[in-house]
Amino acid sequence: MTSLRTVTTTLLVLLLAAGCASTEKRYDKAGDLEAEGRYAEAAAYYIKVLEKEPGYEDARARLRDAGARAIAMLMDEARAAEARSDYDAAVRALDRLEHLIGEADGVGITLQEPDGFAAYRAAVTADGVRWQLARGDEAEREGRWRRALDAYERAATYTADPATRRLLAERQAAAHLGWAEDEAGAARY
């Protein structure tokens, strides 16, 4: 009986020590990433540290700093992608920014959205949808049905607006119908 208690206690102490080592490794990894200028990744590691040890004050301070820098970098990334009409990359950067803010909030750290973020995101999303619609239209005129469908599907990932999603679903249905008509006209059943 005593040996079972001793073994159980020893295992518990080892597990707790391993958890602390894991937290320290994550904290160190976050610091390394931060030193490399990889702020979004560093912030994600600081969040993992705080999920395990919510009272780790240094990790809280580092998350505030790395998070603010990550937000600035993600906005720069979104703007650069938008400037080259790479709306997939722009929307991904904005999604990562929002995700970071939400994850930080989950461990009690408030990271500030950039000024005018909601309006900027709405504009990028609208531009991206218009751009994908134009790509889809062009592809349909050329009879490149898969490309048209890809454009409409990609545009649908940019927005949750019901009217826009309905329009995209209609465009997808029309592309499917056009493709089917082409196949039937070529006797490819």
PDB file of C-alpha atoms in Angstrom:
ATOM      1  CA  MET A   1       0.000   0.000   0.000  1.00  0.00           C
ATOM      2  CA  THR A   2       2.735   2.448   0.947  1.00  0.00           C
ATOM      3  CA  SER A   3       4.729   1.659  -2.176  1.00  0.00           C
ATOM      4  CA  LEU A   4       1.672   2.359  -4.367  1.00  0.00           C
ATOM      5  CA  ARG A   5       1.263   5.768  -2.708  1.00  0.00           C
ATOM      6  CA  THR A   6       4.937   6.504  -3.148  1.00  0.00           C
ATOM      7  CA  VAL A   7       4.838   5.525  -6.820  1.00  0.00           C
ATOM      8  CA  THR A   8       1.684   7.579  -7.405  1.00  0.00           C
ATOM      9  CA  THR A   9       3.169  10.613  -5.647  1.00  0.00           C
ATOM     10  CA  THR A  10       6.421  10.273  -7.585  1.00  0.00           C
ATOM     11  CA  LEU A  11       4.553  10.049 -10.892  1.00  0.00           C
ATOM     12  CA  LEU A  12       2.474  13.096 -10.017  1.00  0.00           C
ATOM     13  CA  VAL A  13       5.592  15.121  -9.167  1.00  0.00           C
ATOM     14  CA  LEU A  14       7.256  14.019 -12.420  1.00  0.00           C
ATOM     15  CA  LEU A  15       4.188  14.956 -14.454  1.00  0.00           C
ATOM     16  CA  LEU A  16       4.033  18.391 -12.833  1.00  0.00           C
ATOM     17  CA  ALA A  17       7.746  18.905 -13.462  1.00  0.00           C
ATOM     18  CA  ALA A  18       7.319  17.836 -17.087  1.00  0.00           C
ATOM     19  CA  GLY A  19       4.464  20.332 -17.470  1.00  0.00           C
ATOM     20  CA  CYS A  20       6.654  23.134 -16.159  1.00  0.00           C
ATOM     21  CA  ALA A  21       9.492  22.103 -18.466  1.00  0.00           C
ATOM     22  CA  SER A  22       7.057  22.074 -21.369  1.00  0.00           C
ATOM     23  CA  THR A  23       5.852  25.556 -20.446  1.00  0.00           C
ATOM     24  CA  GLU A  24       9.432  26.811 -20.195  1.00  0.00           C
ATOM     25  CA  LYS A  25      10.269  25.249 -23.569  1.00  0.00           C
ATOM     26  CA  ARG A  26       7.279  26.986 -25.130  1.00  0.00           C
ATOM     27  CA  TYR A  27       8.274  30.272 -23.512  1.00  0.00           C
ATOM     28  CA  ASP A  28      11.842  29.882 -24.793  1.00  0.00           C
ATOM     29  CA  LYS A  29      10.570  28.973 -28.264  1.00  0.00           C
ATOM     30  CA  ALA A  30       8.366  32.075 -28.240  1.00  0.00           C
ATOM     31  CA  GLY A  31      11.376  34.198 -27.334  1.00  0.00           C
ATOM     32  CA  ASP A  32      13.413  32.654 -30.169  1.00  0.00           C
ATOM     33  CA  LEU A  33      10.624  33.315 -32.673  1.00  0.00           C
ATOM     34  CA  GLU A  34      10.244  36.860 -31.419  1.00  0.00           C
ATOM     35  CA  ALA A  35      13.992  37.445 -31.804  1.00  0.00           C
ATOM     36  CA  GLU A  36      13.681  36.250 -35.433  1.00  0.00           C
ATOM     37  CA  GLY A  37      10.885  38.763 -36.069  1.00  0.00           C
ATOM     38  CA  ARG A  38       8.256  36.022 -36.375  1.00  0.00           C
ATOM     39  CA  TYR A  39       5.839  37.829 -34.084  1.00  0.00           C
ATOM     40  CA  ALA A  40       2.598  36.025 -34.964  1.00  0.00           C
ATOM     41  CA  GLU A  41       4.201  32.646 -34.271  1.00  0.00           C
ATOM     42  CA  ALA A  42       5.790  33.969 -31.075  1.00  0.00           C
ATOM     43  CA  ALA A  43       2.425  35.284 -29.907  1.00  0.00           C
ATOM     44  CA  ALA A  44       0.865  31.863 -30.537  1.00  0.00           C
ATOM     45  CA  TYR A  45       3.501  30.263 -28.304  1.00  0.00           C
ATOM     46  CA  TYR A  46       2.990  32.861 -25.564  1.00  0.00           C
ATOM     47  CA  ILE A  47      -0.724  32.055 -25.726  1.00  0.00           C
ATOM     48  CA  LYS A  48       0.061  28.348 -25.254  1.00  0.00           C
ATOM     49  CA  VAL A  49       2.200  29.235 -22.233  1.00  0.00           C
ATOM     50  CA  LEU A  50      -0.622  31.288 -20.731  1.00  0.00           C
ATOM     51  CA  GLU A  51      -3.147  28.533 -21.353  1.00  0.00           C
ATOM     52  CA  LYS A  52      -1.004  26.302 -19.133  1.00  0.00           C
ATOM     53  CA  GLU A  53       0.060  28.981 -16.643  1.00  0.00           C
ATOM     54  CA  PRO A  54      -2.337  31.946 -16.662  1.00  0.00           C
ATOM     55  CA  GLY A  55      -0.322  33.812 -14.020  1.00  0.00           C
ATOM     56  CA  TYR A  56       2.958  33.815 -15.972  1.00  0.00           C
ATOM     57  CA  GLU A  57       3.396  37.616 -15.956  1.00  0.00           C
ATOM     58  CA  ASP A  58       6.431  37.776 -18.205  1.00  0.00           C
ATOM     59  CA  ALA A  59       4.581  35.754 -20.870  1.00  0.00           C
ATOM     60  CA  ARG A  60       1.645  38.146 -20.534  1.00  0.00           C
ATOM     61  CA  ALA A  61       3.894  41.150 -21.133  1.00  0.00           C
ATOM     62  CA  ARG A  62       5.693  39.447 -24.026  1.00  0.00           C
ATOM     63  CA  LEU A  63       2.340  38.505 -25.617  1.00  0.00           C
ATOM     64  CA  ARG A  64       1.211  42.134 -25.493  1.00  0.00           C
ATOM     65  CA  ASP A  65       4.389  43.241 -27.263  1.00  0.00           C
ATOM     66  CA  ALA A  66       4.677  40.371 -29.771  1.00  0.00           C
ATOM     67  CA  GLY A  67       0.931  40.549 -30.432  1.00  0.00           C
ATOM     68  CA  ALA A  68       1.038  44.270 -31.225  1.00  0.00           C
ATOM     69  CA  ARG A  69       3.963  43.734 -33.577  1.00  0.00           C
ATOM     70  CA  ALA A  70       2.223  40.753 -35.199  1.00  0.00           C
ATOM     71  CA  ILE A  71      -0.898  42.822 -35.809  1.00  0.00           C
ATOM     72  CA  ALA A  72       1.162  45.549 -37.491  1.00  0.00           C
ATOM     73  CA  MET A  73       2.960  42.986 -39.658  1.00  0.00           C
ATOM     74  CA  LEU A  74      -0.274  41.207 -40.609  1.00  0.00           C
ATOM     75  CA  MET A  75      -1.840  44.514 -41.642  1.00  0.00           C
ATOM     76  CA  ASP A  76       1.240  45.291 -43.745  1.00  0.00           C
ATOM     77  CA  GLU A  77       0.990  41.812 -45.273  1.00  0.00           C
ATOM     78  CA  ALA A  78      -2.703  42.324 -46.068  1.00  0.00           C
ATOM     79  CA  ARG A  79      -2.073  45.735 -47.641  1.00  0.00           C
ATOM     80  CA  ALA A  80       0.802  44.402 -49.760  1.00  0.00           C
ATOM     81  CA  ALA A  81      -1.304  41.451 -50.923  1.00  0.00           C
ATOM     82  CA  GLU A  82      -4.232  43.724 -51.718  1.00  0.00           C
ATOM     83  CA  ALA A  83      -1.945  46.025 -53.732  1.00  0.00           C
ATOM     84  CA  ARG A  84      -0.993  43.096 -55.979  1.00  0.00           C
ATOM     85  CA  SER A  85      -4.638  41.905 -56.166  1.00  0.00           C
ATOM     86  CA  ASP A  86      -3.819  38.754 -54.202  1.00  0.00           C
ATOM     87  CA  TYR A  87      -7.071  38.751 -52.270  1.00  0.00           C
ATOM     88  CA  ASP A  88      -6.552  35.202 -51.013  1.00  0.00           C
ATOM     89  CA  ALA A  89      -3.383  36.299 -49.202  1.00  0.00           C
ATOM     90  CA  ALA A  90      -4.968  39.550 -48.020  1.00  0.00           C
ATOM     91  CA  VAL A  91      -7.990  37.780 -46.529  1.00  0.00           C
ATOM     92  CA  ARG A  92      -5.751  35.107 -44.948  1.00  0.00           C
ATOM     93  CA  ALA A  93      -3.658  37.802 -43.255  1.00  0.00           C
ATOM     94  CA  LEU A  94      -6.793  39.528 -41.951  1.00  0.00           C
ATOM     95  CA  ASP A  95      -8.182  36.193 -40.737  1.00  0.00           C
ATOM     96  CA  ARG A  96      -4.919  35.479 -38.897  1.00  0.00           C
ATOM     97  CA  LEU A  97      -5.062  38.943 -37.332  1.00  0.00           C
ATOM     98  CA  GLU A  98      -8.609  38.404 -36.066  1.00  0.00           C
ATOM     99  CA  HIS A  99      -7.730  34.910 -34.839  1.00  0.00           C
ATOM    100  CA  LEU A 100      -4.730  36.248 -32.911  1.00  0.00           C
ATOM    101  CA  ILE A 101      -6.856  38.905 -31.225  1.00  0.00           C
ATOM    102  CA  GLY A 102      -9.456  36.287 -30.265  1.00  0.00           C
ATOM    103  CA  GLU A 103      -6.877  33.800 -28.959  1.00  0.00           C
ATOM    104  CA  ALA A 104      -5.154  36.490 -26.893  1.00  0.00           C
ATOM    105  CA  ASP A 105      -8.503  37.555 -25.489  1.00  0.00           C
ATOM    106  CA  GLY A 106      -9.046  33.931 -24.473  1.00  0.00           C
ATOM    107  CA  VAL A 107      -6.061  34.156 -22.114  1.00  0.00           C
ATOM    108  CA  GLY A 108      -7.037  37.592 -20.802  1.00  0.00           C
ATOM    109  CA  ILE A 109      -4.858  39.778 -23.027  1.00  0.00           C
ATOM    110  CA  THR A 110      -6.506  42.523 -25.043  1.00  0.00           C
ATOM    111  CA  LEU A 111      -4.783  43.273 -28.322  1.00  0.00           C
ATOM    112  CA  GLN A 112      -6.059  46.332 -30.157  1.00  0.00           C
ATOM    113  CA  GLU A 113      -7.574  46.082 -33.602  1.00  0.00           C
ATOM    114  CA  PRO A 114      -5.958  48.587 -35.942  1.00  0.00           C
ATOM    115  CA  ASP A 115      -7.893  51.813 -36.454  1.00  0.00           C
ATOM    116  CA  GLY A 116     -10.484  51.398 -39.185  1.00  0.00           C
ATOM    117  CA  PHE A 117      -9.961  47.637 -39.289  1.00  0.00           C
ATOM    118  CA  ALA A 118     -13.618  46.702 -39.788  1.00  0.00           C
ATOM    119  CA  ALA A 119     -14.013  49.114 -42.697  1.00  0.00           C
ATOM    120  CA  TYR A 120     -10.736  47.990 -44.249  1.00  0.00           C
ATOM    121  CA  ARG A 121     -11.675  44.330 -43.942  1.00  0.00           C
ATOM    122  CA  ALA A 122     -15.091  45.002 -45.505  1.00  0.00           C
ATOM    123  CA  ALA A 123     -13.462  46.869 -48.402  1.00  0.00           C
ATOM    124  CA  VAL A 124     -10.864  44.150 -49.026  1.00  0.00           C
ATOM    125  CA  THR A 125     -13.549  41.479 -48.875  1.00  0.00           C
ATOM    126  CA  ALA A 126     -15.798  43.371 -51.309  1.00  0.00           C
ATOM    127  CA  ASP A 127     -12.877  44.011 -53.682  1.00  0.00           C
ATOM    128  CA  GLY A 128     -11.882  40.352 -53.476  1.00  0.00           C
ATOM    129  CA  VAL A 129     -15.403  39.164 -54.246  1.00  0.00           C
ATOM    130  CA  ARG A 130     -15.639  41.556 -57.225  1.00  0.00           C
ATOM    131  CA  TRP A 131     -12.246  40.419 -58.485  1.00  0.00           C
ATOM    132  CA  GLN A 132     -13.176  36.736 -58.230  1.00  0.00           C
ATOM    133  CA  LEU A 133     -16.521  37.414 -59.934  1.00  0.00           C
ATOM    134  CA  ALA A 134     -14.665  39.079 -62.818  1.00  0.00           C
ATOM    135  CA  ARG A 135     -12.315  36.071 -63.022  1.00  0.00           C
ATOM    136  CA  GLY A 136     -15.306  33.747 -63.034  1.00  0.00           C
ATOM    137  CA  ASP A 137     -17.086  35.751 -65.737  1.00  0.00           C
ATOM    138  CA  GLU A 138     -14.009  35.715 -67.954  1.00  0.00           C
ATOM    139  CA  ALA A 139     -13.514  31.985 -67.423  1.00  0.00           C
ATOM    140  CA  GLU A 140     -17.169  31.321 -68.300  1.00  0.00           C
ATOM    141  CA  ARG A 141     -16.853  33.324 -71.551  1.00  0.00           C
ATOM    142  CA  GLU A 142     -13.804  31.192 -72.416  1.00  0.00           C
ATOM    143  CA  GLY A 143     -15.615  27.977 -71.500  1.00  0.00           C
ATOM    144  CA  ARG A 144     -13.144  27.290 -68.693  1.00  0.00           C
ATOM    145  CA  TRP A 145     -15.757  25.992 -66.305  1.00  0.00           C
ATOM    146  CA  ARG A 146     -13.485  24.588 -63.580  1.00  0.00           C
ATOM    147  CA  ARG A 147     -11.673  27.939 -63.346  1.00  0.00           C
ATOM    148  CA  ALA A 148     -14.994  29.782 -63.135  1.00  0.00           C
ATOM    149  CA  LEU A 149     -16.223  27.505 -60.372  1.00  0.00           C
ATOM    150  CA  ASP A 150     -12.941  27.892 -58.491  1.00  0.00           C
ATOM    151  CA  ALA A 151     -13.270  31.678 -58.624  1.00  0.00           C
ATOM    152  CA  TYR A 152     -16.828  31.608 -57.283  1.00  0.00           C
ATOM    153  CA  GLU A 153     -15.941  29.100 -54.565  1.00  0.00           C
ATOM    154  CA  ARG A 154     -12.945  31.165 -53.507  1.00  0.00           C
ATOM    155  CA  ALA A 155     -15.037  34.331 -53.358  1.00  0.00           C
ATOM    156  CA  ALA A 156     -17.502  32.536 -51.090  1.00  0.00           C
ATOM    157  CA  THR A 157     -14.713  31.970 -48.552  1.00  0.00           C
ATOM    158  CA  TYR A 158     -14.201  35.729 -48.274  1.00  0.00           C
ATOM    159  CA  THR A 159     -17.620  36.644 -46.973  1.00  0.00           C
ATOM    160  CA  ALA A 160     -20.466  35.502 -44.774  1.00  0.00           C
ATOM    161  CA  ASP A 161     -22.897  38.079 -46.191  1.00  0.00           C
ATOM    162  CA  PRO A 162     -26.062  36.131 -47.120  1.00  0.00           C
ATOM    163  CA  ALA A 163     -26.873  38.192 -50.220  1.00  0.00           C
ATOM    164  CA  THR A 164     -23.346  37.854 -51.587  1.00  0.00           C
ATOM    165  CA  ARG A 165     -23.246  34.142 -50.849  1.00  0.00           C
ATOM    166  CA  ARG A 166     -26.611  33.701 -52.600  1.00  0.00           C
ATOM    167  CA  LEU A 167     -25.267  35.563 -55.666  1.00  0.00           C
ATOM    168  CA  LEU A 168     -22.171  33.336 -55.678  1.00  0.00           C
ATOM    169  CA  ALA A 169     -24.303  30.194 -55.386  1.00  0.00           C
ATOM    170  CA  GLU A 170     -26.351  31.376 -58.373  1.00  0.00           C
ATOM    171  CA  ARG A 171     -23.155  32.001 -60.359  1.00  0.00           C
ATOM    172  CA  GLN A 172     -21.896  28.527 -59.461  1.00  0.00           C
ATOM    173  CA  ALA A 173     -25.187  26.973 -60.584  1.00  0.00           C
ATOM    174  CA  ALA A 174     -25.027  28.878 -63.883  1.00  0.00           C
ATOM    175  CA  ALA A 175     -21.422  27.720 -64.441  1.00  0.00           C
ATOM    176  CA  HIS A 176     -22.395  24.117 -63.745  1.00  0.00           C
ATOM    177  CA  LEU A 177     -25.272  24.425 -66.215  1.00  0.00           C
ATOM    178  CA  GLY A 178     -23.039  26.005 -68.864  1.00  0.00           C
ATOM    179  CA  TRP A 179     -20.476  23.244 -68.398  1.00  0.00           C
ATOM    180  CA  ALA A 180     -23.171  20.582 -68.689  1.00  0.00           C
ATOM    181  CA  GLU A 181     -24.529  22.187 -71.868  1.00  0.00           C
ATOM    182  CA  ASP A 182     -21.032  22.256 -73.382  1.00  0.00           C
ATOM    183  CA  GLU A 183     -20.506  18.607 -72.543  1.00  0.00           C
ATOM    184  CA  ALA A 184     -23.888  17.635 -73.946  1.00  0.00           C
ATOM    185  CA  GLY A 185     -23.235  19.669 -77.115  1.00  0.00           C
ATOM    186  CA  ALA A 186     -19.961  17.791 -77.573  1.00  0.00           C
ATOM    187  CA  ALA A 187     -21.755  14.450 -76.972  1.00  0.00           C
ATOM    188  CA  ARG A 188     -19.763  13.827 -73.797  1.00  0.00           C
ATOM    189  CA  TYR A 189     -22.392  12.385 -71.545  1.00  0.00           C
TER     190      TYR A 189
END
